[in-house]
Amino acid sequence: MSNQKIYILLTDTGTLFTRLIKLYTKKPYNHASISLDSELEEVYSFGRKTATNPFIGGFVKENLREKFFTDSKCTVISCSVTDAQLNKLKALINKIKSQKDDYSYNLLGLFAIMFNKQLSRNNAFFCSQFVATVLQRCEIVQFTKPPALVMPHEFMEMEDFNVVFQGSLTEYFLTIECRAIEIDNFITSQGQEKFGQSMATS
């Protein structure tokens, strides 16, 4: 088993569209994304292509530092993967990215899931369906139901995933930045200490 990790990001952007979904789900998060790094630089999902229109969507690489996401509440969960699983995941995401114009947003499937109905369409996904599909195709998770019936909050309930953060995205990025500063300070202090030791023995 490798020490590699992948991350699932669950968010609530507070838009009218997500508020309408929450009226049905009664769950705190209604958008799911998958990230290949803890800094959330490489984050992928199926969602709106423009912030102003929730009905035009598809495969997106999300910029979580843009205004649309900055005030979002979130949960970040992680899962350990093998090198083979990670490489397979990267290859699959890169393949979808290279063919992104052939993919669309499965809006009908999103509404169907509210009635516990599966509506799968070729090359069309909604957010949690996409995340569940790539996890299953890369043999990271085997779901007990079709990916088209997996909802965002269910990732928090999976056995192999651990919650690493809950709060706002702004707080998460501040945590990441503080951690980076602490590491830099530690490396600097270690370097100064070694330099002092070498001077003392010279």
PDB file of C-alpha atoms in Angstrom:
ATOM      1  CA  MET A   1       0.000   0.000   0.000  1.00  0.00           C
ATOM      2  CA  SER A   2       1.269   3.415  -0.952  1.00  0.00           C
ATOM      3  CA  ASN A   3       1.177   6.553   1.163  1.00  0.00           C
ATOM      4  CA  GLN A   4      -0.475   8.348  -1.743  1.00  0.00           C
ATOM      5  CA  LYS A   5      -3.822   9.974  -1.010  1.00  0.00           C
ATOM      6  CA  ILE A   6      -6.704  11.334  -3.012  1.00  0.00           C
ATOM      7  CA  TYR A   7      -9.307  13.747  -1.722  1.00  0.00           C
ATOM      8  CA  ILE A   8     -13.034  14.200  -2.090  1.00  0.00           C
ATOM      9  CA  LEU A   9     -14.296  17.733  -1.613  1.00  0.00           C
ATOM     10  CA  LEU A  10     -17.911  18.302  -0.636  1.00  0.00           C
ATOM     11  CA  THR A  11     -19.173  21.869  -0.884  1.00  0.00           C
ATOM     12  CA  ASP A  12     -22.212  24.043  -0.379  1.00  0.00           C
ATOM     13  CA  THR A  13     -21.897  27.194  -2.465  1.00  0.00           C
ATOM     14  CA  GLY A  14     -25.199  28.598  -1.229  1.00  0.00           C
ATOM     15  CA  THR A  15     -26.542  29.309  -4.719  1.00  0.00           C
ATOM     16  CA  LEU A  16     -30.252  29.234  -5.515  1.00  0.00           C
ATOM     17  CA  PHE A  17     -29.754  25.998  -7.433  1.00  0.00           C
ATOM     18  CA  THR A  18     -28.074  24.226  -4.504  1.00  0.00           C
ATOM     19  CA  ARG A  19     -30.669  25.585  -2.080  1.00  0.00           C
ATOM     20  CA  LEU A  20     -33.384  24.038  -4.219  1.00  0.00           C
ATOM     21  CA  ILE A  21     -31.573  20.688  -4.151  1.00  0.00           C
ATOM     22  CA  LYS A  22     -31.170  20.921  -0.363  1.00  0.00           C
ATOM     23  CA  LEU A  23     -34.927  21.316   0.012  1.00  0.00           C
ATOM     24  CA  TYR A  24     -35.085  17.723  -1.178  1.00  0.00           C
ATOM     25  CA  THR A  25     -31.909  16.154   0.206  1.00  0.00           C
ATOM     26  CA  LYS A  26     -31.900  17.866   3.636  1.00  0.00           C
ATOM     27  CA  LYS A  27     -28.105  17.374   3.511  1.00  0.00           C
ATOM     28  CA  PRO A  28     -25.427  20.030   4.142  1.00  0.00           C
ATOM     29  CA  TYR A  29     -23.456  19.404   0.928  1.00  0.00           C
ATOM     30  CA  ASN A  30     -24.764  19.016  -2.590  1.00  0.00           C
ATOM     31  CA  HIS A  31     -21.642  19.214  -4.747  1.00  0.00           C
ATOM     32  CA  ALA A  32     -18.784  16.707  -4.939  1.00  0.00           C
ATOM     33  CA  SER A  33     -15.368  17.015  -6.561  1.00  0.00           C
ATOM     34  CA  ILE A  34     -12.263  14.856  -6.651  1.00  0.00           C
ATOM     35  CA  SER A  35      -8.774  16.216  -5.982  1.00  0.00           C
ATOM     36  CA  LEU A  36      -5.371  14.674  -6.584  1.00  0.00           C
ATOM     37  CA  ASP A  37      -3.652  16.836  -3.946  1.00  0.00           C
ATOM     38  CA  SER A  38      -4.300  18.169  -0.442  1.00  0.00           C
ATOM     39  CA  GLU A  39      -3.763  21.774  -1.587  1.00  0.00           C
ATOM     40  CA  LEU A  40      -6.831  21.378  -3.842  1.00  0.00           C
ATOM     41  CA  GLU A  41      -4.986  22.627  -6.903  1.00  0.00           C
ATOM     42  CA  GLU A  42      -6.097  19.768  -9.166  1.00  0.00           C
ATOM     43  CA  VAL A  43      -9.824  19.507  -8.485  1.00  0.00           C
ATOM     44  CA  TYR A  44     -12.208  17.983 -11.022  1.00  0.00           C
ATOM     45  CA  SER A  45     -15.941  17.570 -11.249  1.00  0.00           C
ATOM     46  CA  PHE A  46     -18.993  17.989 -13.429  1.00  0.00           C
ATOM     47  CA  GLY A  47     -20.669  21.299 -12.807  1.00  0.00           C
ATOM     48  CA  ARG A  48     -21.475  24.710 -14.182  1.00  0.00           C
ATOM     49  CA  LYS A  49     -19.060  26.062 -16.781  1.00  0.00           C
ATOM     50  CA  THR A  50     -19.918  29.637 -15.879  1.00  0.00           C
ATOM     51  CA  ALA A  51     -20.737  30.951 -12.419  1.00  0.00           C
ATOM     52  CA  THR A  52     -23.890  32.686 -13.605  1.00  0.00           C
ATOM     53  CA  ASN A  53     -25.603  29.764 -15.336  1.00  0.00           C
ATOM     54  CA  PRO A  54     -26.231  26.475 -13.484  1.00  0.00           C
ATOM     55  CA  PHE A  55     -27.852  24.847 -16.524  1.00  0.00           C
ATOM     56  CA  ILE A  56     -24.819  24.898 -18.825  1.00  0.00           C
ATOM     57  CA  GLY A  57     -22.381  22.402 -17.395  1.00  0.00           C
ATOM     58  CA  GLY A  58     -19.889  19.691 -18.126  1.00  0.00           C
ATOM     59  CA  PHE A  59     -16.441  18.497 -17.118  1.00  0.00           C
ATOM     60  CA  VAL A  60     -14.583  21.234 -15.242  1.00  0.00           C
ATOM     61  CA  LYS A  61     -11.296  21.789 -13.482  1.00  0.00           C
ATOM     62  CA  GLU A  62     -12.417  23.912 -10.565  1.00  0.00           C
ATOM     63  CA  ASN A  63     -10.617  27.008  -9.349  1.00  0.00           C
ATOM     64  CA  LEU A  64     -11.590  27.016  -5.686  1.00  0.00           C
ATOM     65  CA  ARG A  65      -9.994  30.383  -5.037  1.00  0.00           C
ATOM     66  CA  GLU A  66     -12.365  32.240  -7.327  1.00  0.00           C
ATOM     67  CA  LYS A  67     -15.236  34.266  -5.870  1.00  0.00           C
ATOM     68  CA  PHE A  68     -17.865  31.598  -6.606  1.00  0.00           C
ATOM     69  CA  PHE A  69     -16.289  29.230  -4.059  1.00  0.00           C
ATOM     70  CA  THR A  70     -14.653  31.531  -1.503  1.00  0.00           C
ATOM     71  CA  ASP A  71     -17.498  31.546   1.029  1.00  0.00           C
ATOM     72  CA  SER A  72     -18.421  27.895   0.529  1.00  0.00           C
ATOM     73  CA  LYS A  73     -18.802  25.544   3.455  1.00  0.00           C
ATOM     74  CA  CYS A  74     -16.930  22.317   2.846  1.00  0.00           C
ATOM     75  CA  THR A  75     -15.815  18.939   4.067  1.00  0.00           C
ATOM     76  CA  VAL A  76     -12.556  17.420   2.800  1.00  0.00           C
ATOM     77  CA  ILE A  77     -12.169  13.646   3.057  1.00  0.00           C
ATOM     78  CA  SER A  78      -9.184  11.528   2.067  1.00  0.00           C
ATOM     79  CA  CYS A  79      -8.451   7.971   1.014  1.00  0.00           C
ATOM     80  CA  SER A  80      -5.161   6.091   0.664  1.00  0.00           C
ATOM     81  CA  VAL A  81      -4.492   4.595  -2.760  1.00  0.00           C
ATOM     82  CA  THR A  82      -1.812   2.481  -4.372  1.00  0.00           C
ATOM     83  CA  ASP A  83       0.507   3.865  -7.036  1.00  0.00           C
ATOM     84  CA  ALA A  84      -1.327   1.751  -9.613  1.00  0.00           C
ATOM     85  CA  GLN A  85      -4.712   3.145  -8.562  1.00  0.00           C
ATOM     86  CA  LEU A  86      -3.425   6.720  -8.596  1.00  0.00           C
ATOM     87  CA  ASN A  87      -1.853   6.334 -12.030  1.00  0.00           C
ATOM     88  CA  LYS A  88      -5.049   4.812 -13.375  1.00  0.00           C
ATOM     89  CA  LEU A  89      -7.094   7.670 -11.891  1.00  0.00           C
ATOM     90  CA  LYS A  90      -4.810  10.311 -13.400  1.00  0.00           C
ATOM     91  CA  ALA A  91      -4.956   8.616 -16.799  1.00  0.00           C
ATOM     92  CA  LEU A  92      -8.758   8.419 -16.721  1.00  0.00           C
ATOM     93  CA  ILE A  93      -9.171  12.064 -15.694  1.00  0.00           C
ATOM     94  CA  ASN A  94      -6.670  13.168 -18.353  1.00  0.00           C
ATOM     95  CA  LYS A  95      -8.580  11.181 -20.968  1.00  0.00           C
ATOM     96  CA  ILE A  96     -11.865  12.843 -20.016  1.00  0.00           C
ATOM     97  CA  LYS A  97     -10.124  16.239 -19.938  1.00  0.00           C
ATOM     98  CA  SER A  98      -8.756  15.740 -23.452  1.00  0.00           C
ATOM     99  CA  GLN A  99     -12.254  14.849 -24.697  1.00  0.00           C
ATOM    100  CA  LYS A 100     -14.206  17.269 -22.490  1.00  0.00           C
ATOM    101  CA  ASP A 101     -16.147  18.749 -25.414  1.00  0.00           C
ATOM    102  CA  ASP A 102     -17.724  15.312 -25.914  1.00  0.00           C
ATOM    103  CA  TYR A 103     -19.120  15.326 -22.359  1.00  0.00           C
ATOM    104  CA  SER A 104     -22.162  17.064 -20.938  1.00  0.00           C
ATOM    105  CA  TYR A 105     -23.898  17.610 -17.620  1.00  0.00           C
ATOM    106  CA  ASN A 106     -26.460  14.974 -16.664  1.00  0.00           C
ATOM    107  CA  LEU A 107     -29.133  17.379 -15.436  1.00  0.00           C
ATOM    108  CA  LEU A 108     -31.936  14.878 -16.063  1.00  0.00           C
ATOM    109  CA  GLY A 109     -30.051  12.278 -14.047  1.00  0.00           C
ATOM    110  CA  LEU A 110     -29.708  14.739 -11.180  1.00  0.00           C
ATOM    111  CA  PHE A 111     -33.461  15.220 -11.038  1.00  0.00           C
ATOM    112  CA  ALA A 112     -34.073  11.475 -11.473  1.00  0.00           C
ATOM    113  CA  ILE A 113     -31.982  10.633  -8.400  1.00  0.00           C
ATOM    114  CA  MET A 114     -34.395  12.663  -6.290  1.00  0.00           C
ATOM    115  CA  PHE A 115     -36.956   9.986  -7.063  1.00  0.00           C
ATOM    116  CA  ASN A 116     -34.410   7.192  -6.544  1.00  0.00           C
ATOM    117  CA  LYS A 117     -34.378   6.550 -10.272  1.00  0.00           C
ATOM    118  CA  GLN A 118     -31.263   5.843 -12.300  1.00  0.00           C
ATOM    119  CA  LEU A 119     -30.862   7.824 -15.503  1.00  0.00           C
ATOM    120  CA  SER A 120     -27.491   7.171 -17.125  1.00  0.00           C
ATOM    121  CA  ARG A 121     -26.502   8.834 -20.380  1.00  0.00           C
ATOM    122  CA  ASN A 122     -23.409   8.260 -22.462  1.00  0.00           C
ATOM    123  CA  ASN A 123     -20.673  10.777 -21.629  1.00  0.00           C
ATOM    124  CA  ALA A 124     -22.952  12.715 -19.264  1.00  0.00           C
ATOM    125  CA  PHE A 125     -22.517  13.012 -15.513  1.00  0.00           C
ATOM    126  CA  PHE A 126     -23.578  15.085 -12.559  1.00  0.00           C
ATOM    127  CA  CYS A 127     -20.980  15.772  -9.877  1.00  0.00           C
ATOM    128  CA  SER A 128     -21.313  12.808  -7.504  1.00  0.00           C
ATOM    129  CA  GLN A 129     -21.996  10.426 -10.387  1.00  0.00           C
ATOM    130  CA  PHE A 130     -18.689  11.468 -11.960  1.00  0.00           C
ATOM    131  CA  VAL A 131     -16.735  11.061  -8.698  1.00  0.00           C
ATOM    132  CA  ALA A 132     -18.318   7.664  -8.005  1.00  0.00           C
ATOM    133  CA  THR A 133     -17.686   6.527 -11.582  1.00  0.00           C
ATOM    134  CA  VAL A 134     -13.968   7.333 -11.621  1.00  0.00           C
ATOM    135  CA  LEU A 135     -13.480   5.798  -8.159  1.00  0.00           C
ATOM    136  CA  GLN A 136     -15.166   2.598  -9.308  1.00  0.00           C
ATOM    137  CA  ARG A 137     -13.456   2.387 -12.692  1.00  0.00           C
ATOM    138  CA  CYS A 138     -10.067   2.777 -10.993  1.00  0.00           C
ATOM    139  CA  GLU A 139     -10.947   0.028  -8.484  1.00  0.00           C
ATOM    140  CA  ILE A 140     -10.609   2.360  -5.502  1.00  0.00           C
ATOM    141  CA  VAL A 141     -14.188   1.905  -4.301  1.00  0.00           C
ATOM    142  CA  GLN A 142     -16.823  -0.643  -5.219  1.00  0.00           C
ATOM    143  CA  PHE A 143     -20.277   0.786  -4.680  1.00  0.00           C
ATOM    144  CA  THR A 144     -23.305  -1.284  -3.777  1.00  0.00           C
ATOM    145  CA  LYS A 145     -25.449   0.721  -6.193  1.00  0.00           C
ATOM    146  CA  PRO A 146     -24.936   2.380  -9.579  1.00  0.00           C
ATOM    147  CA  PRO A 147     -22.849   5.586  -9.586  1.00  0.00           C
ATOM    148  CA  ALA A 148     -25.892   7.399 -10.996  1.00  0.00           C
ATOM    149  CA  LEU A 149     -27.592   6.875  -7.618  1.00  0.00           C
ATOM    150  CA  VAL A 150     -24.681   8.051  -5.432  1.00  0.00           C
ATOM    151  CA  MET A 151     -25.280  11.397  -3.724  1.00  0.00           C
ATOM    152  CA  PRO A 152     -22.535  13.715  -2.389  1.00  0.00           C
ATOM    153  CA  HIS A 153     -23.136  13.140   1.329  1.00  0.00           C
ATOM    154  CA  GLU A 154     -22.658   9.384   0.888  1.00  0.00           C
ATOM    155  CA  PHE A 155     -18.909   9.804   0.389  1.00  0.00           C
ATOM    156  CA  MET A 156     -18.686  10.854   4.052  1.00  0.00           C
ATOM    157  CA  GLU A 157     -20.176   7.515   5.038  1.00  0.00           C
ATOM    158  CA  MET A 158     -17.684   5.325   3.158  1.00  0.00           C
ATOM    159  CA  GLU A 159     -15.477   3.111   5.277  1.00  0.00           C
ATOM    160  CA  ASP A 160     -12.120   3.835   3.622  1.00  0.00           C
ATOM    161  CA  PHE A 161     -12.447   7.626   3.681  1.00  0.00           C
ATOM    162  CA  ASN A 162     -11.485   9.874   6.586  1.00  0.00           C
ATOM    163  CA  VAL A 163     -12.700  13.402   7.239  1.00  0.00           C
ATOM    164  CA  VAL A 164      -9.655  15.697   7.384  1.00  0.00           C
ATOM    165  CA  PHE A 165     -11.386  19.080   7.511  1.00  0.00           C
ATOM    166  CA  GLN A 166     -14.779  20.694   7.999  1.00  0.00           C
ATOM    167  CA  GLY A 167     -15.404  24.429   7.775  1.00  0.00           C
ATOM    168  CA  SER A 168     -15.159  27.070   5.064  1.00  0.00           C
ATOM    169  CA  LEU A 169     -12.881  26.844   2.043  1.00  0.00           C
ATOM    170  CA  THR A 170     -11.266  30.095   3.140  1.00  0.00           C
ATOM    171  CA  GLU A 171     -10.355  28.488   6.480  1.00  0.00           C
ATOM    172  CA  TYR A 172      -9.017  25.404   4.705  1.00  0.00           C
ATOM    173  CA  PHE A 173      -6.667  27.419   2.523  1.00  0.00           C
ATOM    174  CA  LEU A 174      -5.500  29.397   5.551  1.00  0.00           C
ATOM    175  CA  THR A 175      -4.725  26.089   7.266  1.00  0.00           C
ATOM    176  CA  ILE A 176      -2.753  24.911   4.224  1.00  0.00           C
ATOM    177  CA  GLU A 177      -0.813  28.190   4.054  1.00  0.00           C
ATOM    178  CA  CYS A 178      -0.002  28.123   7.781  1.00  0.00           C
ATOM    179  CA  ARG A 179       1.224  24.549   7.465  1.00  0.00           C
ATOM    180  CA  ALA A 180       3.486  25.530   4.555  1.00  0.00           C
ATOM    181  CA  ILE A 181       4.940  28.408   6.598  1.00  0.00           C
ATOM    182  CA  GLU A 182       5.585  26.067   9.543  1.00  0.00           C
ATOM    183  CA  ILE A 183       7.395  23.605   7.260  1.00  0.00           C
ATOM    184  CA  ASP A 184       9.481  26.399   5.719  1.00  0.00           C
ATOM    185  CA  ASN A 185      10.387  27.719   9.191  1.00  0.00           C
ATOM    186  CA  PHE A 186      11.315  24.219  10.355  1.00  0.00           C
ATOM    187  CA  ILE A 187      13.540  23.616   7.314  1.00  0.00           C
ATOM    188  CA  THR A 188      15.173  27.023   7.795  1.00  0.00           C
ATOM    189  CA  SER A 189      15.781  26.416  11.492  1.00  0.00           C
ATOM    190  CA  GLN A 190      17.251  22.981  10.776  1.00  0.00           C
ATOM    191  CA  GLY A 191      19.563  24.500   8.203  1.00  0.00           C
ATOM    192  CA  GLN A 192      20.704  27.195  10.608  1.00  0.00           C
ATOM    193  CA  GLU A 193      21.275  24.606  13.326  1.00  0.00           C
ATOM    194  CA  LYS A 194      23.422  22.466  11.028  1.00  0.00           C
ATOM    195  CA  PHE A 195      25.312  25.548   9.897  1.00  0.00           C
ATOM    196  CA  GLY A 196      25.997  26.447  13.547  1.00  0.00           C
ATOM    197  CA  GLN A 197      27.192  22.924  14.285  1.00  0.00           C
ATOM    198  CA  SER A 198      29.555  22.955  11.323  1.00  0.00           C
ATOM    199  CA  MET A 199      30.970  26.296  12.433  1.00  0.00           C
ATOM    200  CA  ALA A 200      31.484  24.967  15.972  1.00  0.00           C
ATOM    201  CA  THR A 201      33.472  21.983  14.738  1.00  0.00           C
ATOM    202  CA  SER A 202      35.563  23.858  12.183  1.00  0.00           C
TER     203      SER A 202
END
